[in-house]
């Protein structure tokens, strides 16, 4: 029976932190013990032995009490009835937050997929908002790897080991936790490929027994060689790990028998020119192994690693690997994870001397290395590097990386533009949600589509990815083109009829060539947009016809043929652009400096401005309501669906009105607002047209434009 006691842990922590709160630690200890009571590990031991061991691993790293308590509690939310709220009540928000972080990582872990290892590593980093979460997770993984032999199922063991190699060991490496890294790699290697590991180790053992103290004797000889050449150096050496040798064997496709360089040596010299001098000295004295020289000083690695690498047949005829660098380069190499990170996060390069600015990581490592760790610092160390990204899953577990603030619609477009264009709803973590919902890390997103659905223009207001934005805009543009084409087709047809011709008998080819357009629809759209006058087109198709005066005008112009009583002789007359008075309506004239007389409807709101200036008012009225062509401006709100704009145009022309300008002024989810200038005979004519428009099902409202 395993004795479960808090004392060994308390003692271990007290050794580096005399101020430890015994009571809090004991409470966490018995809380977790009680929660896990009755559960057993694959080894048959009480489950609680696992959190205790994880806590010990972190205590060995001299971590703060909150981290160690989190280690004790790290599996209770996921594996027992305990809730996060209970932890919050019993302990602190800080501890609850850390436990929550570890729990989320545990859930993510279950979805991991080796094919997307890099994304998963990023995901884990992004989810580890507090670096202590990641440290607990790495300690958890380390203990699970130490006890992996108890898992009986071979495939399960292999899966865990592979995940350790692809996700956790590289993460440990990145945050500079090399002892975690090496232990994780070695233990995982023993599961993934035990035969290979055993044979590499026995080969290494055999090679070392060939001569004792080989590493230190080679170090001495290299040092002496460099000293005699006038170079001050410090040489260190080590035997490579079985896993790193295996990795190299795979990369370089070498066989066991060729495996001779099992030792790596590092030569530190004061400055860069010394590096090249040292290299020259070594190459002069020892035969060089061809193809092994690499100059990472003149061409640093992407993570800013700098060194000279070479392979030589060194002392005792041993093939060895030598790295030559300055102390500064060494620092980058050792703490280079910082520079490496910086590079990856921003997607742009960090200059070699900027790596020091990634202070948090250097500070973190200093904290972890020093016994007197500052708890406060750890608390505020955020995993900021992926703060601008959010990682989500498809129901099948595929990881989708999006910028922070991305919504369900961005997610849909990221999968495929077809999915984005037809999405109608979304389930996030199994629940129906709004398409505008902003996604958070770890969300599982299921996009619901309908083959008949189309993008909603409103989406453009909340999507954040360029991909979604451009797809939505492209769709709207295409739809608009279709509408303009319908409108333009109608306009052209009408003009042709006036000339006694019909569209079906007419060939548009000369126009297409003239305007450099590809299709009839493109031409119709240009006409619909009023970029090309239909009269011009007709004149081009039927050059022999008597030219038709283009009626198209960008802005309504006053007609000279107005018959108004009471005008001052010789005075220019303008229509009020604000109210567009029509024959038959009650009007008033206002004398406008430099313009002459402006005619307003008596109910025009702009007249208020002139109430204090009675001298400007001129009493006028229409001479008769005999038909005159006048401009009227209508504001129509039409439903946002194909054909609606064409319906407006058709209704107006069917009632003898002539559209001279049309302009979209607003657009929302369901409706478009257009301001339309039309030529009508008089107010009765306009009333007839507005009545017809109002009865059209596409049209939500129609009224005289206010301005
Ligand atoms: Mn665990």
XYZ file of C-alpha atoms and ligand atoms in Angstrom:
708
model
C 0.000 0.000 0.000
C 1.363 3.322 -1.054
C 1.519 5.846 1.738
C 0.025 9.115 0.622
C 1.407 11.976 2.633
C 1.880 15.650 1.911
C 5.081 15.908 3.958
C 7.702 14.932 1.348
C 6.243 17.580 -0.972
C 6.128 20.268 1.720
C 9.722 19.496 2.643
C 10.853 19.709 -0.914
C 9.203 23.071 -1.436
C 10.342 24.462 1.916
C 13.911 23.766 0.876
C 13.708 26.587 -1.658
C 10.698 28.495 -0.385
C 10.620 28.740 3.443
C 7.519 30.935 3.267
C 5.361 28.121 1.905
C 1.764 28.175 3.139
C 1.574 24.684 4.665
C -2.110 24.931 5.300
C -3.074 25.811 1.726
C -0.861 23.071 0.340
C -2.306 20.463 2.732
C -5.825 21.518 1.876
C -5.151 21.162 -1.861
C -3.496 17.852 -1.207
C -6.387 16.322 0.695
C -8.961 17.935 -1.621
C -7.389 16.245 -4.646
C -6.807 13.008 -2.767
C -10.484 12.845 -1.847
C -11.591 13.686 -5.382
C -9.493 10.921 -6.915
C -10.227 8.410 -4.166
C -11.175 5.059 -5.631
C -9.541 5.777 -8.992
C -6.508 3.759 -9.992
C -3.724 4.192 -12.512
C -2.918 1.618 -15.160
C -0.154 0.522 -12.798
C -2.756 -0.365 -10.167
C -1.572 2.427 -7.884
C -4.034 4.978 -6.511
C -4.627 7.637 -9.165
C -3.568 10.397 -6.821
C 0.057 9.209 -6.960
C 0.151 10.815 -10.420
C -0.714 14.415 -9.432
C 1.698 14.075 -6.504
C 4.524 13.105 -8.841
C 3.685 15.957 -11.200
C 3.835 18.337 -8.226
C 7.243 16.924 -7.280
C 8.612 17.431 -10.779
C 7.575 21.093 -10.624
C 8.887 21.490 -7.082
C 12.231 20.270 -8.381
C 12.101 23.194 -10.759
C 11.480 25.488 -7.781
C 8.146 26.712 -9.041
C 5.684 28.874 -7.150
C 2.976 27.459 -4.821
C 0.104 28.193 -7.241
C 1.777 26.049 -9.908
C 2.376 23.189 -7.498
C -1.188 23.305 -6.188
C -2.359 23.343 -9.802
C -0.298 20.204 -10.368
C -2.098 18.500 -7.474
C -5.489 19.551 -8.855
C -4.710 19.267 -12.553
C -6.893 16.237 -13.291
C -9.822 16.757 -10.918
C -12.051 18.769 -13.257
C -11.521 16.423 -16.183
C -11.566 13.137 -14.291
C -13.749 13.615 -11.184
C -17.026 15.262 -10.163
C -15.257 18.378 -8.914
C -16.205 21.556 -10.756
C -14.141 24.593 -11.527
C -16.476 26.656 -9.327
C -15.637 24.470 -6.348
C -11.938 25.047 -6.936
C -12.591 28.749 -7.168
C -14.452 28.681 -3.853
C -11.990 26.453 -2.041
C -8.832 28.063 -3.386
C -8.137 31.180 -5.428
C -9.151 32.572 -8.807
C -5.527 32.252 -9.830
C -5.443 28.531 -9.063
C -8.851 27.990 -10.664
C -7.624 29.793 -13.766
C -4.529 27.619 -13.988
C -6.499 24.398 -13.457
C -8.930 25.517 -16.137
C -6.031 26.116 -18.525
C -4.581 22.657 -17.923
C -8.023 21.056 -18.285
C -8.539 22.751 -21.647
C -5.140 21.583 -22.834
C -6.006 18.053 -21.792
C -9.153 18.207 -23.893
C -7.262 19.554 -26.884
C -4.669 16.850 -26.459
C -7.271 14.241 -27.215
C -7.910 15.752 -30.614
C -4.307 16.039 -31.648
C -3.242 14.906 -35.056
C 0.355 14.318 -36.064
C -0.186 15.663 -39.548
C -0.813 19.092 -38.141
C 1.856 18.999 -35.508
C 3.024 22.549 -35.998
C -0.489 23.885 -35.686
C -1.075 21.831 -32.603
C 2.061 23.168 -31.029
C 0.791 26.654 -31.743
C -2.592 25.749 -30.363
C -1.097 24.481 -27.142
C 0.919 27.675 -26.831
C -2.104 29.821 -27.523
C -4.145 27.947 -24.948
C -1.374 28.260 -22.378
C -2.136 31.864 -21.694
C -0.128 31.580 -18.548
C 3.171 29.800 -19.132
C 2.674 27.901 -15.872
C -0.176 26.027 -17.556
C 2.283 24.712 -20.107
C 4.822 23.838 -17.431
C 2.230 21.780 -15.534
C 1.248 20.101 -18.785
C 4.850 19.247 -19.614
C 5.406 17.838 -16.117
C 2.157 15.875 -16.475
C 3.349 14.480 -19.783
C 6.759 13.677 -18.338
C 5.220 11.616 -15.551
C 2.858 9.901 -17.975
C 5.852 8.981 -20.118
C 7.699 7.676 -17.060
C 4.801 5.339 -16.359
C 3.804 4.533 -19.931
C 4.876 0.897 -19.676
C 1.822 0.223 -17.532
C -0.460 0.956 -20.424
C -1.184 -2.442 -21.865
C -2.483 -1.508 -25.284
C 0.331 -1.185 -27.764
C -1.455 1.207 -30.130
C -2.384 3.529 -27.285
C 1.200 3.598 -25.994
C 2.485 4.378 -29.469
C -0.043 7.119 -30.019
C 0.899 8.837 -26.766
C 4.605 8.490 -27.546
C 4.217 9.881 -31.042
C 2.273 12.811 -29.718
C 5.033 13.392 -27.194
C 7.603 13.478 -29.982
C 5.632 15.722 -32.289
C 3.973 18.095 -29.849
C 5.415 18.153 -26.364
C 9.145 17.600 -26.809
C 9.358 20.384 -29.430
C 7.341 22.667 -27.130
C 9.713 21.935 -24.281
C 12.571 22.769 -26.595
C 10.979 26.016 -27.628
C 10.543 27.310 -24.148
C 14.070 26.288 -23.295
C 13.106 23.397 -21.032
C 15.753 21.132 -22.497
C 15.711 18.635 -19.659
C 12.006 18.036 -20.275
C 12.747 17.822 -23.967
C 15.453 15.186 -23.664
C 13.577 13.048 -21.202
C 10.401 13.184 -23.291
C 12.289 12.373 -26.481
C 14.156 9.478 -24.987
C 11.134 7.896 -23.325
C 8.969 8.348 -26.404
C 11.699 6.957 -28.629
C 11.807 3.857 -26.413
C 8.119 3.283 -27.182
C 8.049 4.274 -30.838
C 11.142 2.371 -31.896
C 12.594 0.336 -29.007
C 14.799 -1.882 -31.178
C 16.459 1.060 -32.842
C 17.035 2.842 -29.578
C 18.609 -0.244 -28.029
C 20.930 -0.792 -30.943
C 22.001 2.849 -31.060
C 22.752 2.809 -27.346
C 24.740 -0.395 -27.540
C 26.670 1.010 -30.465
C 27.365 4.164 -28.448
C 28.423 2.060 -25.479
C 30.701 -0.018 -27.641
C 32.314 3.032 -29.198
C 32.953 4.602 -25.800
C 34.499 1.448 -24.361
C 37.016 1.585 -27.193
C 38.802 4.214 -25.247
C 38.165 5.664 -21.841
C 37.574 9.311 -21.144
C 37.410 9.884 -24.816
C 35.334 13.035 -24.624
C 37.580 14.844 -22.208
C 40.753 13.719 -23.962
C 39.476 15.041 -27.278
C 38.484 18.309 -25.582
C 41.998 18.696 -24.235
C 43.611 17.982 -27.546
C 41.400 20.415 -29.440
C 42.112 23.067 -26.830
C 45.858 22.534 -27.069
C 45.796 22.618 -30.866
C 43.996 25.952 -30.848
C 46.192 27.359 -28.063
C 49.334 26.529 -30.004
C 47.907 28.450 -32.951
C 47.495 31.487 -30.695
C 43.745 31.122 -30.103
C 42.111 31.418 -26.743
C 39.298 28.886 -26.630
C 37.047 26.891 -24.396
C 36.093 23.440 -25.659
C 33.332 21.216 -24.338
C 32.053 17.882 -25.569
C 29.251 15.428 -25.038
C 27.925 12.158 -26.270
C 24.878 12.648 -28.447
C 21.531 11.242 -27.360
C 20.170 8.118 -29.007
C 17.178 10.046 -30.261
C 19.225 12.822 -31.861
C 21.395 10.224 -33.568
C 18.319 8.455 -34.844
C 16.877 11.680 -36.146
C 20.128 12.369 -37.929
C 20.214 8.864 -39.374
C 16.781 9.392 -40.795
C 17.524 12.808 -42.185
C 20.813 11.850 -43.730
C 19.757 8.309 -44.562
C 22.840 6.768 -43.036
C 23.134 3.247 -41.687
C 24.178 2.099 -38.258
C 27.580 0.975 -39.470
C 28.366 4.428 -40.772
C 27.432 5.841 -37.432
C 30.719 7.100 -36.173
C 30.275 10.697 -35.166
C 28.581 10.174 -31.880
C 30.298 12.993 -30.112
C 29.741 16.668 -30.524
C 32.230 19.326 -29.491
C 31.769 22.984 -29.044
C 34.550 25.494 -29.380
C 33.970 28.975 -27.990
C 36.314 31.714 -29.188
C 36.180 35.469 -28.442
C 35.016 36.893 -31.775
C 33.779 36.117 -35.249
C 37.154 36.317 -36.987
C 38.502 33.872 -34.388
C 35.782 31.431 -35.439
C 37.155 31.274 -38.975
C 40.746 31.169 -37.719
C 39.881 28.270 -35.402
C 38.212 26.471 -38.260
C 41.334 26.910 -40.392
C 43.516 25.539 -37.607
C 41.290 22.486 -37.126
C 41.052 21.771 -40.847
C 44.817 22.045 -41.155
C 45.524 19.654 -38.345
C 42.708 17.133 -38.848
C 41.269 15.645 -42.018
C 37.972 17.238 -42.853
C 34.882 15.104 -43.473
C 33.565 16.181 -46.836
C 30.112 17.640 -46.995
C 29.881 18.466 -43.319
C 31.044 22.056 -43.318
C 28.339 24.643 -42.858
C 28.782 28.351 -42.388
C 25.872 29.559 -40.279
C 27.781 32.730 -39.428
C 27.600 34.353 -42.824
C 24.219 32.713 -43.406
C 22.454 32.351 -40.061
C 19.597 29.886 -39.694
C 16.119 31.309 -39.728
C 16.072 31.274 -35.963
C 19.245 33.383 -36.002
C 21.397 30.565 -34.893
C 24.997 31.278 -35.840
C 27.955 28.889 -35.733
C 30.443 27.164 -37.975
C 29.818 23.440 -38.224
C 32.319 20.950 -39.444
C 33.108 17.263 -39.266
C 36.671 16.147 -38.800
C 38.587 12.962 -38.236
C 39.794 14.224 -34.924
C 42.179 12.959 -32.250
C 42.325 9.140 -32.005
C 40.989 9.012 -35.587
C 37.482 9.578 -34.283
C 34.994 11.198 -36.538
C 33.616 14.115 -34.578
C 31.289 17.023 -35.078
C 32.592 20.445 -34.097
C 30.663 23.676 -33.683
C 32.655 26.885 -33.493
C 31.033 30.049 -32.175
C 31.463 33.142 -30.047
C 29.917 33.454 -26.553
C 27.271 35.774 -28.028
C 26.352 33.224 -30.674
C 26.292 30.615 -27.972
C 23.787 32.607 -26.006
C 21.544 32.809 -29.045
C 21.962 29.093 -29.603
C 21.052 28.284 -26.016
C 18.289 30.821 -25.597
C 17.674 30.922 -29.306
C 14.183 29.629 -28.812
C 13.356 33.231 -28.123
C 14.639 34.412 -31.464
C 13.089 31.404 -33.126
C 9.772 32.236 -31.597
C 9.929 35.848 -32.488
C 10.535 34.863 -36.040
C 7.617 32.502 -36.208
C 5.080 34.696 -34.487
C 5.390 37.811 -36.498
C 5.918 36.040 -39.747
C 8.715 38.469 -40.373
C 12.295 38.285 -39.412
C 13.711 39.439 -36.137
C 17.143 40.932 -36.604
C 19.897 38.951 -34.952
C 20.489 41.596 -32.320
C 16.805 41.922 -31.524
C 16.490 38.542 -29.911
C 17.297 40.107 -26.582
C 14.146 42.147 -26.860
C 12.124 39.007 -26.473
C 12.757 39.659 -22.859
C 9.992 37.663 -21.350
C 11.468 34.380 -22.430
C 14.975 35.224 -21.327
C 13.550 36.408 -18.047
C 11.519 33.273 -17.740
C 14.539 31.097 -18.210
C 16.479 33.099 -15.720
C 13.655 32.682 -13.250
C 13.515 28.972 -13.858
C 17.254 28.613 -13.511
C 17.544 30.664 -10.357
C 16.443 29.334 -7.028
C 14.957 32.616 -5.820
C 12.216 32.668 -8.381
C 9.870 35.577 -8.477
C 6.301 34.352 -8.297
C 5.013 37.666 -9.447
C 6.984 37.482 -12.626
C 5.623 34.066 -13.502
C 2.122 35.248 -12.900
C 2.451 37.994 -15.428
C 4.209 36.014 -18.033
C 1.649 35.634 -20.718
C 2.040 33.498 -23.738
C 1.632 36.483 -25.944
C 3.160 35.171 -29.087
C -0.029 33.707 -30.417
C -2.299 36.294 -28.935
C -3.318 37.378 -32.431
C -4.498 33.966 -33.531
C -7.354 31.672 -32.687
C -7.392 27.921 -33.266
C -10.592 25.996 -33.923
C -11.632 22.566 -35.068
C -13.930 21.062 -37.628
C -16.154 18.264 -36.306
C -13.651 15.812 -37.788
C -10.882 17.341 -35.710
C -9.143 19.313 -38.436
C -7.490 22.387 -37.036
C -8.321 25.765 -38.551
C -6.128 28.740 -37.693
C -7.733 32.154 -37.952
C -6.857 35.665 -36.865
C -8.244 36.752 -33.515
C -11.773 38.134 -33.788
C -12.651 35.744 -36.609
C -16.287 34.680 -36.771
C -18.101 31.536 -37.805
C -18.437 32.989 -41.312
C -14.654 33.442 -41.539
C -14.317 29.826 -40.478
C -16.729 28.715 -43.226
C -14.855 30.678 -45.888
C -11.553 29.350 -44.633
C -12.746 25.800 -45.290
C -13.910 26.606 -48.805
C -15.495 29.586 -50.532
C -18.393 27.340 -51.536
C -19.054 26.535 -47.881
C -18.867 30.216 -47.005
C -21.214 31.215 -49.817
C -23.866 28.708 -48.808
C -23.590 28.781 -45.026
C -26.857 29.375 -43.201
C -26.026 28.521 -39.607
C -23.366 27.262 -37.263
C -23.036 24.935 -34.330
C -20.251 25.861 -31.949
C -19.360 23.160 -29.457
C -22.635 21.463 -30.343
C -24.875 24.500 -29.825
C -26.576 26.615 -32.471
C -25.001 30.043 -32.607
C -25.182 33.231 -34.661
C -22.999 33.327 -37.743
C -21.423 36.499 -36.380
C -20.191 34.705 -33.241
C -16.538 35.429 -32.552
C -14.635 32.167 -32.164
C -12.409 31.317 -29.243
C -9.512 28.906 -28.923
C -10.477 25.261 -29.068
C -14.020 25.826 -30.387
C -15.417 23.005 -32.444
C -17.274 24.597 -35.317
C -19.805 22.865 -37.520
C -20.988 24.920 -40.486
C -24.497 24.270 -41.752
C -25.047 24.961 -45.435
C -27.894 25.026 -47.891
C -27.289 24.657 -51.591
C -29.728 27.472 -52.348
C -28.296 29.941 -49.828
C -26.303 32.971 -50.896
C -23.960 35.271 -48.982
C -25.549 38.008 -46.993
C -24.112 41.470 -47.697
C -24.344 42.200 -43.965
C -21.611 39.640 -43.301
C -19.109 42.045 -44.699
C -19.576 44.132 -41.569
C -18.296 41.486 -39.197
C -15.951 39.159 -41.045
C -12.260 39.773 -40.422
C -10.432 37.588 -42.926
C -9.592 38.912 -46.360
C -10.699 35.632 -47.797
C -14.248 35.980 -46.497
C -14.420 39.686 -47.330
C -13.368 39.280 -50.920
C -15.656 36.303 -51.479
C -18.653 38.228 -50.160
C -17.770 41.302 -52.216
C -17.259 39.198 -55.302
C -20.710 37.709 -54.850
C -22.382 41.079 -54.317
C -20.608 42.478 -57.346
C -21.809 39.598 -59.494
C -25.364 39.956 -58.248
C -25.336 43.671 -58.882
C -23.968 43.092 -62.355
C -26.854 40.742 -63.002
C -29.360 43.351 -61.892
C -27.739 46.085 -63.915
C -27.707 43.759 -66.906
C -31.448 43.159 -66.528
C -32.084 46.863 -66.178
C -29.846 47.727 -69.127
C -31.462 45.106 -71.287
C -34.839 46.666 -70.596
C -33.556 50.163 -71.344
C -32.000 49.087 -74.623
C -35.113 47.219 -75.632
C -37.172 50.322 -74.988
C -34.895 52.585 -77.027
C -34.867 50.065 -79.858
C -38.651 49.940 -79.895
C -38.780 53.723 -80.141
C -36.659 53.322 -83.267
C -38.976 50.621 -84.527
C -36.491 47.823 -83.912
C -36.346 44.834 -81.615
C -33.517 43.475 -79.511
C -33.938 39.921 -80.777
C -33.267 41.036 -84.375
C -30.264 43.158 -83.487
C -26.657 42.141 -83.418
C -24.682 43.739 -80.630
C -21.289 42.633 -81.896
C -20.169 46.050 -83.225
C -20.872 47.552 -79.808
C -19.033 44.800 -77.958
C -16.002 45.440 -80.144
C -16.301 49.206 -79.800
C -16.515 49.126 -75.984
C -14.142 46.194 -75.685
C -16.680 44.016 -73.897
C -16.964 40.256 -74.004
C -20.631 39.447 -73.556
C -24.023 40.950 -74.233
C -24.653 40.935 -70.483
C -21.587 43.086 -69.923
C -22.966 45.578 -72.399
C -26.425 45.480 -70.775
C -24.819 46.040 -67.377
C -22.925 49.078 -68.674
C -26.189 50.460 -70.031
C -27.950 49.637 -66.752
C -25.249 51.491 -64.855
C -25.722 54.441 -67.212
C -22.126 54.250 -68.319
C -23.273 53.795 -71.871
C -26.403 55.462 -73.222
C -28.817 53.099 -74.906
C -29.220 55.688 -77.691
C -25.509 55.436 -78.503
C -25.829 51.695 -78.763
C -28.821 51.914 -81.057
C -26.989 54.413 -83.269
C -24.087 52.017 -83.493
C -26.212 49.010 -84.408
C -28.312 50.940 -86.916
C -26.012 53.658 -88.258
C -28.468 54.491 -91.025
C -31.233 55.458 -88.642
C -31.828 59.098 -87.909
C -29.675 59.738 -84.801
C -31.579 59.661 -81.561
C -30.668 62.414 -79.138
C -29.314 60.787 -75.979
C -31.744 61.611 -73.222
C -29.408 60.450 -70.553
C -28.294 63.128 -68.151
C -26.361 62.650 -64.961
C -28.310 65.265 -63.076
C -31.743 66.556 -63.773
C -31.675 69.846 -65.596
C -34.473 72.394 -65.613
C -36.571 72.404 -68.713
C -36.814 75.805 -70.341
C -40.417 75.267 -71.381
C -41.957 75.833 -67.974
C -44.948 78.032 -68.037
C -44.945 79.875 -64.793
C -47.063 82.933 -63.993
C -45.598 85.835 -62.081
C -42.002 85.427 -63.148
C -39.727 88.443 -63.241
C -38.909 88.915 -66.944
C -35.379 87.819 -67.866
C -34.793 85.962 -64.677
C -33.357 82.445 -64.881
C -35.519 79.772 -63.330
C -34.342 76.671 -61.522
C -36.096 73.794 -59.966
C -35.499 73.344 -56.306
C -33.221 70.303 -56.095
C -34.654 69.783 -52.667
C -38.284 69.202 -53.588
C -38.553 68.774 -57.371
C -41.796 70.703 -57.861
C -44.065 69.405 -60.556
C -46.706 71.101 -62.647
C -49.928 70.962 -60.720
C -48.285 71.359 -57.359
C -48.438 74.580 -55.379
C -45.162 76.426 -55.766
C -43.270 79.449 -54.528
C -40.216 81.214 -55.969
C -37.159 82.284 -53.984
C -34.673 84.761 -55.418
C -31.244 83.189 -55.175
C -28.149 85.335 -55.570
C -26.318 84.522 -58.779
C -28.834 81.900 -59.850
C -32.046 83.671 -60.418
C -35.281 82.218 -59.181
C -35.551 78.850 -57.582
C -38.930 77.161 -57.691
C -39.934 75.206 -54.576
C -43.010 73.311 -53.575
C -44.892 75.269 -50.930
C -44.352 72.443 -48.453
C -40.606 72.331 -49.068
C -38.745 72.268 -45.773
C -35.971 74.438 -47.183
C -38.361 77.382 -47.274
C -38.018 77.694 -43.507
C -34.566 79.154 -44.044
C -36.142 82.105 -45.842
C -38.922 82.961 -43.393
C -36.983 85.978 -42.089
C -36.321 87.263 -45.615
C -39.739 87.986 -47.116
C -38.094 90.218 -49.732
C -36.788 87.089 -51.503
C -40.174 85.460 -51.941
C -41.915 85.602 -55.307
C -45.498 84.492 -55.707
C -45.726 82.206 -58.702
C -47.984 79.470 -60.023
C -48.104 77.063 -62.923
C -49.710 78.571 -65.958
C -51.560 75.372 -66.779
C -51.005 71.678 -66.319
C -50.510 71.041 -70.000
C -47.946 68.228 -70.312
C -44.358 69.246 -69.938
C -41.408 66.987 -69.392
C -40.109 67.597 -65.899
C -37.774 65.803 -63.569
C -38.889 64.127 -60.394
C -36.748 62.376 -57.893
C -38.028 59.278 -56.106
C -36.543 57.358 -53.263
C -37.420 53.699 -53.557
C -36.643 50.986 -51.064
C -36.635 47.658 -52.841
C -36.127 44.173 -51.586
C -32.679 42.705 -51.922
C -33.386 39.964 -54.402
C -32.652 39.245 -58.023
C -34.850 41.108 -60.464
C -36.117 43.747 -58.071
C -34.249 46.630 -59.663
C -35.380 45.583 -63.109
C -38.950 45.455 -61.812
C -38.691 49.094 -60.749
C -37.368 50.097 -64.154
C -40.045 48.153 -65.964
C -42.860 49.618 -63.883
C -41.630 53.159 -64.506
C -41.264 52.709 -68.249
C -44.574 50.844 -68.550
C -46.182 53.995 -67.177
C -44.425 56.292 -69.608
C -41.775 57.573 -67.221
C -38.199 57.856 -68.358
C -35.400 57.066 -65.953
C -32.567 59.552 -66.330
C -30.458 58.581 -63.354
C -30.440 55.896 -60.745
C -28.222 55.681 -57.762
C -27.962 53.282 -54.868
C -27.798 55.194 -51.598
C -28.136 52.522 -48.936
C -28.051 48.808 -48.561
C -28.778 46.519 -45.672
C -29.662 42.950 -44.963
C -32.950 42.894 -46.787
C -33.290 46.098 -48.757
C -31.604 48.407 -51.207
C -32.433 52.085 -51.337
C -32.265 53.802 -54.715
C -32.691 57.396 -55.651
C -34.218 57.520 -59.095
C -34.591 60.574 -61.305
C -37.384 60.224 -63.777
C -38.910 62.416 -66.410
C -42.667 62.762 -66.076
C -45.281 65.046 -67.555
C -46.811 66.415 -64.373
C -47.777 65.611 -60.843
C -50.623 63.366 -61.882
C -48.290 61.376 -64.060
C -45.899 60.999 -61.144
C -48.703 59.958 -58.812
C -49.704 57.250 -61.262
C -46.137 55.969 -61.383
C -45.669 55.961 -57.610
C -48.976 54.140 -57.193
C -47.849 51.488 -59.664
C -44.516 51.171 -57.886
C -46.195 50.823 -54.523
C -48.247 47.903 -55.754
C -45.149 46.089 -56.969
C -44.246 43.249 -54.573
C -40.516 43.946 -54.870
C -40.958 47.478 -53.642
C -41.074 48.195 -49.971
C -41.663 51.926 -50.170
C -41.531 54.773 -52.628
C -41.659 58.472 -51.943
C -40.560 61.826 -53.275
C -36.919 62.365 -52.448
C -36.453 64.848 -49.627
C -33.105 66.121 -50.797
Mn -2.477 14.148 -15.546
